[in-house]
């Protein structure tokens, strides 16, 4: 009898829960990084990815990083420091209130108020004020010429003024209301976020009923949930599991290059790394194409001797990555009087970037082959941050810089004011300021090309790879694209 | 015995004070939480506000005293990353962890003790060899790997159970089994040893010689006496269970305190780290007290005045 009931129990457990699925189409996404709240203004794109489901920006980015109209339908400069935006008319927040210029004025005003501590403020840091011209027109004034205003605005979601005034910021974070494609239903911290489709969405209602974004922190489990059909989209497929997804028969991997440039930065205040020849020799000693092929499985791209990834505004097409030449590297080091007994610890975090520790190990191995005493020093994230702020990460350390489509955002880290490298070059500094101070795109591109050339000649960092973004996608859905900025764009997704 | 329990409870604050002190010191030693929590674009105003909020502008001993004062009010402060107090953030996750730990522990104790009895009764027979071998294999298997194997087999091959997540009873099976495997082998081996030792005791021999069946001797004489070493071991293992739940919760995306703790350490969400560690410390202390009381109920010899 006991055995019978045990069997019955097992049978009961095995009954699938698909009974209600026919009536309602639910898209389930397995998220790798799950933010801790729905508070707007956090610095991470993982947070923006959740907020962007309920709230739209004035100007939207697509998966490749190109800009499109969203809540603003058109815009034109009034003078060099004022941009006029014409808003989309007839758009309603999910509670039925109309979206107007008041909401834009409120949102931008809230973002630029230091008391809000809005981390994405730096994206539109030069904005001075915002005024409503009429119900559907706003003017945004900037302190200086601000060429990245439009791109910066694509990171700022529009929020409802009336709701903030009625309920307060804490209530908004607990239950956001927006004009976006989905409507808040339930938020369970550390577990999942459930939304329903906004049938009245101005951009066309998504063709499924419910969206569940689940956190699945472990990569293998995420893949398992995709293969088992529990989720239709998963973020961050671990690079060594891409074959498993592609051969599962029900899912495939979608890949796109992100704008993250992975680099190994030198500290030129530590001798002998003050000598550009030594830094250049190190660059020759690393077989980057081999690492790309073996560790990144050919996903992502080789950085062409600059921090920017291909296609970003300011990327210099004339530059090429240095070839792998260990003999030349050794010779250059000898000529530079390099002491081969100098210990070279490479500082890295583990799991911050795709295969970060593995890549550092490979680089250290290649440096060892030419006689350099390189080792890898894996540092816990919090401590790494602490060392970064103290600017004491040692002679060589791994970081990745996002450019999100514009050279300004990544090149700032090689300026004095960026506080992220001790390398200083007066010409580079001047060009950075110049490129920031004009709206003339051709002029800016010219400046960035020269800046990239300086980086290439001086090697403040070894420029390694543009990192890939890998999504797992079930064959049961269409219309999903991998996003360079890792923001989920789900309005076009359909079940087959 | 009530007096004993009260005295033990009086020691609890001392234990917790030590835990609080160590957590406090370690968190401060491994970096300024303000630097780690606020990102690259932080403004001086933000730094000043957070420094003040965490009382980091005070000397360390004063910080600790402020921390203790708030602690007495059950206040760990506001979470840095979640909206709400650290206590409410942690208490939202406690249920999930207790559920997982309870199921895992129950599974480990029941199966482990049964396995140990079988091994001892049929010592050096096939059953003993098989179970003891499995126990050693289980003991040496890393739980994250076992977890992935279970997902592969039960969720992907057989489609019996979900791969991960929190929900109905089906969701708890794989995580509980993974967690149980960490403890189960030890329960088998401890039970086996305890019973075998008792089998040579004079009262057992007497029981058999006066005509009691083997089963009768086992249930009335051996098992009650074997309960104590198993219980002591259980008390010690509560810590292992809590540590194991951190890994298990991560693999199975289980929204418990273990994963919350790890996540909060990465972000240096100091209030939540302190509240989580406190919860775990209380759980371990209370579980050990319960084990002691149970032992006293079972064995009159260790009944304290």
Short mmCIF file of N, CA, C and O in Angstrom, two decimals, chain A residues 73-180:
data_model
loop_
_atom_site.label_atom_id
_atom_site.label_comp_id
_atom_site.label_asym_id
_atom_site.label_seq_id
_atom_site.Cartn_x
_atom_site.Cartn_y
_atom_site.Cartn_z
N UNK A 73 7.81 62.72 -31.19
CA UNK A 73 7.73 62.30 -32.59
C UNK A 73 8.75 63.01 -33.46
O UNK A 73 9.19 62.50 -34.46
N UNK A 74 9.11 64.23 -33.04
CA UNK A 74 10.14 64.94 -33.81
C UNK A 74 10.79 65.97 -32.89
O UNK A 74 10.27 66.26 -31.81
N UNK A 75 11.93 66.48 -33.32
CA UNK A 75 12.65 67.46 -32.51
C UNK A 75 13.51 68.30 -33.42
O UNK A 75 13.91 67.85 -34.51
N UNK A 76 13.74 69.55 -33.03
CA UNK A 76 14.65 70.39 -33.81
C UNK A 76 15.32 71.38 -32.87
O UNK A 76 14.75 71.75 -31.84
N UNK A 77 16.56 71.78 -33.22
CA UNK A 77 17.24 72.76 -32.37
C UNK A 77 16.62 74.14 -32.54
O UNK A 77 16.30 74.55 -33.65
N UNK A 78 16.42 74.85 -31.42
CA UNK A 78 15.94 76.22 -31.46
C UNK A 78 17.15 77.15 -31.53
O UNK A 78 17.20 78.09 -32.31
N UNK A 79 18.13 76.85 -30.71
CA UNK A 79 19.44 77.50 -30.79
C UNK A 79 20.45 76.44 -30.36
O UNK A 79 20.06 75.32 -30.01
N UNK A 80 21.77 76.73 -30.38
CA UNK A 80 22.76 75.66 -30.13
C UNK A 80 22.60 74.96 -28.78
O UNK A 80 23.07 73.84 -28.61
N UNK A 81 21.95 75.62 -27.82
CA UNK A 81 21.81 74.96 -26.52
C UNK A 81 20.35 74.70 -26.15
O UNK A 81 20.04 74.45 -24.99
N UNK A 82 19.45 74.76 -27.11
CA UNK A 82 18.04 74.45 -26.83
C UNK A 82 17.51 73.50 -27.89
O UNK A 82 17.67 73.73 -29.09
N UNK A 83 16.88 72.43 -27.43
CA UNK A 83 16.27 71.49 -28.36
C UNK A 83 14.78 71.45 -28.08
O UNK A 83 14.36 71.37 -26.93
N UNK A 84 13.98 71.55 -29.17
CA UNK A 84 12.53 71.53 -29.01
C UNK A 84 11.98 70.15 -29.39
O UNK A 84 12.31 69.63 -30.45
N UNK A 85 11.16 69.58 -28.53
CA UNK A 85 10.59 68.25 -28.77
C UNK A 85 9.09 68.34 -28.96
O UNK A 85 8.41 68.99 -28.17
N UNK A 86 8.58 67.69 -30.00
CA UNK A 86 7.14 67.61 -30.22
C UNK A 86 6.67 66.23 -29.76
O UNK A 86 7.20 65.22 -30.22
N UNK A 87 5.71 66.24 -28.85
CA UNK A 87 5.32 64.99 -28.22
C UNK A 87 4.23 64.26 -29.01
O UNK A 87 3.43 64.88 -29.71
N UNK A 88 4.21 62.97 -28.83
CA UNK A 88 3.17 62.14 -29.43
C UNK A 88 1.84 62.47 -28.75
O UNK A 88 1.78 62.55 -27.53
N UNK A 89 0.80 62.68 -29.55
CA UNK A 89 -0.48 63.08 -28.96
C UNK A 89 -1.40 61.88 -28.79
O UNK A 89 -1.32 60.92 -29.54
N UNK A 90 -2.26 61.96 -27.78
CA UNK A 90 -3.25 60.90 -27.56
C UNK A 90 -2.70 59.69 -26.84
O UNK A 90 -3.35 58.65 -26.79
N UNK A 91 -1.47 59.81 -26.29
CA UNK A 91 -0.90 58.68 -25.55
C UNK A 91 -1.41 58.74 -24.11
O UNK A 91 -1.44 59.80 -23.49
N UNK A 92 -1.83 57.58 -23.57
CA UNK A 92 -2.33 57.55 -22.20
C UNK A 92 -1.46 56.66 -21.31
O UNK A 92 -0.95 55.64 -21.76
N UNK A 93 -1.31 57.08 -20.07
CA UNK A 93 -0.72 56.20 -19.07
C UNK A 93 -1.70 55.06 -18.81
O UNK A 93 -2.90 55.19 -19.11
N UNK A 94 -1.23 53.99 -18.22
CA UNK A 94 -2.11 52.81 -18.07
C UNK A 94 -3.26 53.06 -17.11
O UNK A 94 -4.20 52.28 -17.05
N UNK A 95 -3.23 54.17 -16.35
CA UNK A 95 -4.38 54.48 -15.50
C UNK A 95 -5.38 55.40 -16.21
O UNK A 95 -6.36 55.84 -15.61
N UNK A 96 -5.13 55.69 -17.49
CA UNK A 96 -6.08 56.46 -18.28
C UNK A 96 -5.76 57.94 -18.41
O UNK A 96 -6.34 58.63 -19.24
N UNK A 97 -4.81 58.43 -17.61
CA UNK A 97 -4.44 59.84 -17.69
C UNK A 97 -3.61 60.10 -18.94
O UNK A 97 -2.77 59.27 -19.32
N UNK A 98 -3.83 61.25 -19.55
CA UNK A 98 -3.10 61.54 -20.78
C UNK A 98 -1.66 61.96 -20.49
O UNK A 98 -1.39 62.64 -19.50
N UNK A 99 -0.76 61.54 -21.37
CA UNK A 99 0.65 61.94 -21.28
C UNK A 99 0.81 63.29 -21.96
O UNK A 99 0.43 63.46 -23.12
N UNK A 100 1.37 64.27 -21.22
CA UNK A 100 1.52 65.61 -21.79
C UNK A 100 2.90 66.18 -21.45
O UNK A 100 3.70 65.53 -20.78
N UNK A 101 3.11 67.41 -21.91
CA UNK A 101 4.38 68.10 -21.66
C UNK A 101 4.67 68.23 -20.17
O UNK A 101 5.83 68.23 -19.75
N UNK A 102 3.61 68.30 -19.35
CA UNK A 102 3.81 68.40 -17.90
C UNK A 102 4.60 67.22 -17.36
O UNK A 102 5.44 67.35 -16.46
N UNK A 103 4.33 66.03 -17.89
CA UNK A 103 5.02 64.83 -17.42
C UNK A 103 6.51 64.88 -17.80
O UNK A 103 7.36 64.44 -17.03
N UNK A 104 6.79 65.42 -19.00
CA UNK A 104 8.18 65.52 -19.43
C UNK A 104 8.92 66.51 -18.54
O UNK A 104 10.03 66.23 -18.06
N UNK A 105 8.28 67.66 -18.32
CA UNK A 105 8.91 68.68 -17.47
C UNK A 105 9.16 68.11 -16.08
O UNK A 105 10.23 68.26 -15.50
N UNK A 106 8.16 67.38 -15.56
CA UNK A 106 8.29 66.79 -14.23
C UNK A 106 9.43 65.77 -14.20
O UNK A 106 10.31 65.80 -13.33
N UNK A 107 9.43 64.85 -15.17
CA UNK A 107 10.42 63.77 -15.18
C UNK A 107 11.84 64.32 -15.27
O UNK A 107 12.71 63.97 -14.46
N UNK A 108 12.08 65.19 -16.28
CA UNK A 108 13.43 65.71 -16.46
C UNK A 108 13.84 66.53 -15.24
O UNK A 108 14.98 66.45 -14.75
N UNK A 109 12.87 67.32 -14.72
CA UNK A 109 13.16 68.10 -13.53
C UNK A 109 13.56 67.22 -12.36
O UNK A 109 14.49 67.52 -11.61
N UNK A 110 12.90 66.10 -12.24
CA UNK A 110 13.20 65.16 -11.16
C UNK A 110 14.59 64.54 -11.37
O UNK A 110 15.35 64.38 -10.42
N UNK A 111 14.90 64.21 -12.62
CA UNK A 111 16.19 63.59 -12.92
C UNK A 111 17.35 64.53 -12.60
O UNK A 111 18.35 64.12 -12.01
N UNK A 112 17.19 65.80 -12.97
CA UNK A 112 18.33 66.71 -12.79
C UNK A 112 18.39 67.30 -11.38
O UNK A 112 19.35 67.99 -11.04
N UNK A 113 17.39 67.01 -10.55
CA UNK A 113 17.45 67.46 -9.16
C UNK A 113 18.41 66.56 -8.38
O UNK A 113 18.16 65.35 -8.29
N UNK A 114 19.52 67.12 -7.83
CA UNK A 114 20.51 66.25 -7.16
C UNK A 114 19.89 65.46 -6.01
O UNK A 114 20.36 64.37 -5.69
N UNK A 115 18.82 65.99 -5.40
CA UNK A 115 18.21 65.31 -4.25
C UNK A 115 17.63 63.96 -4.66
O UNK A 115 17.48 63.05 -3.84
N UNK A 116 17.28 63.81 -5.95
CA UNK A 116 16.71 62.55 -6.41
C UNK A 116 17.76 61.46 -6.45
O UNK A 116 17.45 60.28 -6.32
N UNK A 117 19.04 61.86 -6.62
CA UNK A 117 20.14 60.90 -6.76
C UNK A 117 19.87 59.91 -7.90
O UNK A 117 19.98 58.71 -7.76
N UNK A 118 19.49 60.46 -9.04
CA UNK A 118 19.18 59.66 -10.22
C UNK A 118 20.50 59.29 -10.90
O UNK A 118 21.19 60.14 -11.44
N UNK A 119 20.87 58.00 -10.85
CA UNK A 119 22.21 57.62 -11.32
C UNK A 119 22.40 57.86 -12.81
O UNK A 119 23.49 58.16 -13.27
N UNK A 120 21.32 57.74 -13.59
CA UNK A 120 21.43 57.94 -15.04
C UNK A 120 21.52 59.43 -15.39
O UNK A 120 21.54 59.79 -16.57
N UNK A 121 21.53 60.27 -14.38
CA UNK A 121 21.65 61.71 -14.60
C UNK A 121 22.84 62.04 -15.50
O UNK A 121 22.77 62.93 -16.35
N UNK A 122 23.95 61.29 -15.34
CA UNK A 122 25.14 61.60 -16.13
C UNK A 122 24.88 61.51 -17.63
O UNK A 122 25.59 62.11 -18.42
N UNK A 123 23.85 60.74 -18.02
CA UNK A 123 23.53 60.62 -19.44
C UNK A 123 23.05 61.95 -20.03
O UNK A 123 23.23 62.21 -21.21
N UNK A 124 22.38 62.74 -19.18
CA UNK A 124 21.92 64.05 -19.65
C UNK A 124 22.46 65.13 -18.72
O UNK A 124 21.76 66.11 -18.41
N UNK A 125 23.67 64.93 -18.28
CA UNK A 125 24.28 65.77 -17.25
C UNK A 125 24.35 67.24 -17.59
O UNK A 125 24.41 68.09 -16.70
N UNK A 126 24.35 67.60 -18.88
CA UNK A 126 24.48 69.00 -19.27
C UNK A 126 23.15 69.72 -19.36
O UNK A 126 23.09 70.90 -19.71
N UNK A 127 22.05 69.02 -19.05
CA UNK A 127 20.74 69.67 -19.14
C UNK A 127 20.60 70.69 -18.02
O UNK A 127 20.87 70.40 -16.86
N UNK A 128 20.18 71.91 -18.39
CA UNK A 128 20.04 72.98 -17.40
C UNK A 128 18.60 73.14 -16.95
O UNK A 128 18.32 73.29 -15.77
N UNK A 129 17.67 73.09 -17.91
CA UNK A 129 16.27 73.29 -17.54
C UNK A 129 15.37 72.73 -18.62
O UNK A 129 15.81 72.44 -19.74
N UNK A 130 14.10 72.59 -18.28
CA UNK A 130 13.13 72.10 -19.25
C UNK A 130 11.84 72.88 -19.04
O UNK A 130 11.42 73.13 -17.92
N UNK A 131 11.24 73.31 -20.16
CA UNK A 131 10.00 74.09 -20.05
C UNK A 131 8.97 73.57 -21.04
O UNK A 131 9.32 73.09 -22.12
N UNK A 132 7.69 73.69 -20.66
CA UNK A 132 6.61 73.32 -21.56
C UNK A 132 6.26 74.53 -22.41
O UNK A 132 5.99 75.61 -21.88
N UNK A 133 6.30 74.35 -23.74
CA UNK A 133 5.90 75.44 -24.63
C UNK A 133 4.38 75.43 -24.76
O UNK A 133 3.72 76.45 -24.65
N UNK A 134 3.82 74.27 -25.01
CA UNK A 134 2.38 74.07 -24.93
C UNK A 134 2.15 72.64 -24.47
O UNK A 134 3.09 71.98 -24.04
N UNK A 135 0.93 72.16 -24.59
CA UNK A 135 0.59 70.85 -24.03
C UNK A 135 1.44 69.72 -24.64
O UNK A 135 1.68 68.69 -24.01
N UNK A 136 1.84 69.89 -25.90
CA UNK A 136 2.56 68.81 -26.57
C UNK A 136 3.95 69.23 -27.06
O UNK A 136 4.49 68.62 -27.98
N UNK A 137 4.51 70.28 -26.50
CA UNK A 137 5.83 70.74 -26.94
C UNK A 137 6.67 71.09 -25.71
O UNK A 137 6.18 71.78 -24.82
N UNK A 138 7.91 70.63 -25.69
CA UNK A 138 8.81 71.03 -24.59
C UNK A 138 10.15 71.48 -25.16
O UNK A 138 10.59 71.00 -26.21
N UNK A 139 10.78 72.39 -24.46
CA UNK A 139 12.13 72.83 -24.78
C UNK A 139 13.07 72.34 -23.70
O UNK A 139 12.81 72.55 -22.51
N UNK A 140 14.16 71.71 -24.13
CA UNK A 140 15.19 71.32 -23.16
C UNK A 140 16.41 72.19 -23.41
O UNK A 140 16.95 72.22 -24.52
N UNK A 141 16.81 72.94 -22.38
CA UNK A 141 17.98 73.80 -22.48
C UNK A 141 19.17 73.10 -21.85
O UNK A 141 19.05 72.46 -20.81
N UNK A 142 20.33 73.24 -22.47
CA UNK A 142 21.54 72.64 -21.90
C UNK A 142 22.53 73.73 -21.52
O UNK A 142 22.52 74.82 -22.08
N UNK A 143 23.39 73.40 -20.55
CA UNK A 143 24.35 74.39 -20.05
C UNK A 143 25.35 74.76 -21.13
O UNK A 143 25.81 75.89 -21.21
N UNK A 144 25.76 73.77 -21.92
CA UNK A 144 26.72 73.99 -23.00
C UNK A 144 26.15 73.29 -24.23
O UNK A 144 25.10 72.67 -24.15
N UNK A 145 26.88 73.39 -25.32
CA UNK A 145 26.53 72.55 -26.46
C UNK A 145 26.64 71.11 -25.99
O UNK A 145 27.60 70.74 -25.32
N UNK A 146 25.64 70.30 -26.29
CA UNK A 146 25.58 68.95 -25.70
C UNK A 146 25.21 67.93 -26.78
O UNK A 146 24.04 67.56 -26.94
N UNK A 147 26.21 67.49 -27.53
CA UNK A 147 25.91 66.65 -28.70
C UNK A 147 25.27 65.30 -28.38
O UNK A 147 24.65 64.71 -29.24
N UNK A 148 25.43 64.81 -27.15
CA UNK A 148 24.88 63.48 -26.87
C UNK A 148 23.51 63.54 -26.18
O UNK A 148 23.07 62.56 -25.60
N UNK A 149 22.84 64.72 -26.28
CA UNK A 149 21.54 64.86 -25.60
C UNK A 149 20.53 63.79 -26.05
O UNK A 149 19.91 63.13 -25.22
N UNK A 150 20.38 63.63 -27.37
CA UNK A 150 19.36 62.70 -27.85
C UNK A 150 19.66 61.28 -27.40
O UNK A 150 18.78 60.55 -26.93
N UNK A 151 20.93 60.89 -27.54
CA UNK A 151 21.33 59.55 -27.12
C UNK A 151 21.15 59.39 -25.61
O UNK A 151 20.71 58.34 -25.14
N UNK A 152 21.48 60.42 -24.88
CA UNK A 152 21.31 60.36 -23.43
C UNK A 152 19.85 60.21 -23.04
O UNK A 152 19.51 59.45 -22.13
N UNK A 153 18.97 60.90 -23.76
CA UNK A 153 17.54 60.83 -23.43
C UNK A 153 16.97 59.43 -23.64
O UNK A 153 15.94 59.08 -23.05
N UNK A 154 17.62 58.63 -24.45
CA UNK A 154 17.10 57.28 -24.69
C UNK A 154 17.27 56.40 -23.44
O UNK A 154 16.76 55.29 -23.38
N UNK A 155 17.98 56.90 -22.44
CA UNK A 155 18.11 56.18 -21.17
C UNK A 155 17.17 56.70 -20.09
O UNK A 155 17.19 56.22 -18.97
N UNK A 156 16.38 57.72 -20.43
CA UNK A 156 15.53 58.33 -19.41
C UNK A 156 14.07 58.02 -19.72
O UNK A 156 13.52 58.48 -20.72
N UNK A 157 13.43 57.25 -18.84
CA UNK A 157 12.02 56.91 -19.07
C UNK A 157 11.13 58.01 -18.52
O UNK A 157 11.45 58.67 -17.55
N UNK A 158 9.99 58.20 -19.22
CA UNK A 158 9.04 59.25 -18.81
C UNK A 158 8.09 58.68 -17.75
O UNK A 158 7.55 57.59 -17.92
N UNK A 159 7.91 59.46 -16.70
CA UNK A 159 7.08 58.99 -15.59
C UNK A 159 5.91 59.95 -15.35
O UNK A 159 5.99 61.13 -15.70
N UNK A 160 4.82 59.45 -14.75
CA UNK A 160 3.62 60.27 -14.60
C UNK A 160 3.71 61.25 -13.43
O UNK A 160 3.93 60.84 -12.29
N UNK A 161 3.52 62.52 -13.75
CA UNK A 161 3.58 63.57 -12.73
C UNK A 161 2.47 63.39 -11.71
O UNK A 161 2.71 63.43 -10.49
N UNK A 162 1.25 63.15 -12.20
CA UNK A 162 0.10 63.10 -11.28
C UNK A 162 0.25 61.97 -10.26
O UNK A 162 -0.11 62.11 -9.11
N UNK A 163 0.84 60.85 -10.70
CA UNK A 163 0.97 59.69 -9.83
C UNK A 163 2.00 59.96 -8.72
O UNK A 163 1.78 59.62 -7.55
N UNK A 164 3.12 60.60 -9.10
CA UNK A 164 4.13 60.96 -8.10
C UNK A 164 3.52 61.89 -7.07
O UNK A 164 3.76 61.76 -5.88
N UNK A 165 2.72 62.85 -7.54
CA UNK A 165 2.16 63.84 -6.63
C UNK A 165 1.10 63.22 -5.71
O UNK A 165 1.00 63.59 -4.54
N UNK A 166 0.34 62.27 -6.25
CA UNK A 166 -0.67 61.63 -5.40
C UNK A 166 -0.06 60.63 -4.43
O UNK A 166 -0.41 60.61 -3.25
N UNK A 167 0.84 59.78 -4.95
CA UNK A 167 1.24 58.59 -4.18
C UNK A 167 2.64 58.67 -3.59
O UNK A 167 2.95 57.99 -2.62
N UNK A 168 3.51 59.48 -4.16
CA UNK A 168 4.88 59.56 -3.66
C UNK A 168 5.80 58.55 -4.34
O UNK A 168 5.35 57.55 -4.89
N UNK A 169 7.12 58.85 -4.26
CA UNK A 169 8.12 58.06 -5.01
C UNK A 169 8.16 56.60 -4.57
O UNK A 169 8.33 55.71 -5.40
N UNK A 170 7.96 56.34 -3.28
CA UNK A 170 8.05 54.95 -2.80
C UNK A 170 6.93 54.11 -3.40
O UNK A 170 7.14 52.98 -3.82
N UNK A 171 5.72 54.70 -3.47
CA UNK A 171 4.59 53.98 -4.05
C UNK A 171 4.81 53.73 -5.54
O UNK A 171 4.46 52.67 -6.06
N UNK A 172 5.40 54.72 -6.23
CA UNK A 172 5.66 54.55 -7.66
C UNK A 172 6.62 53.38 -7.87
O UNK A 172 6.42 52.54 -8.75
N UNK A 173 7.66 53.30 -7.03
CA UNK A 173 8.63 52.21 -7.16
C UNK A 173 7.98 50.86 -6.87
O UNK A 173 8.36 49.83 -7.42
N UNK A 174 6.97 50.87 -6.01
CA UNK A 174 6.30 49.62 -5.66
C UNK A 174 5.29 49.17 -6.71
O UNK A 174 4.95 47.99 -6.78
N UNK A 175 4.85 50.10 -7.52
CA UNK A 175 3.83 49.78 -8.53
C UNK A 175 3.91 50.84 -9.63
O UNK A 175 3.12 51.78 -9.63
N UNK A 176 4.87 50.72 -10.55
CA UNK A 176 5.05 51.76 -11.57
C UNK A 176 3.88 51.83 -12.56
O UNK A 176 3.26 50.81 -12.84
N UNK A 177 3.62 53.04 -13.02
CA UNK A 177 2.61 53.25 -14.06
C UNK A 177 3.28 54.00 -15.21
O UNK A 177 4.03 54.95 -14.97
N UNK A 178 3.01 53.57 -16.43
CA UNK A 178 3.65 54.22 -17.56
C UNK A 178 2.81 54.14 -18.81
O UNK A 178 1.65 53.70 -18.78
N UNK A 179 3.43 54.55 -19.92
CA UNK A 179 2.76 54.52 -21.22
C UNK A 179 3.21 53.31 -22.03
O UNK A 179 2.86 53.19 -23.20
N UNK A 180 4.01 52.44 -21.42
CA UNK A 180 4.74 51.40 -22.16
C UNK A 180 3.88 50.22 -22.60
O UNK A 180 2.67 50.18 -22.34
#
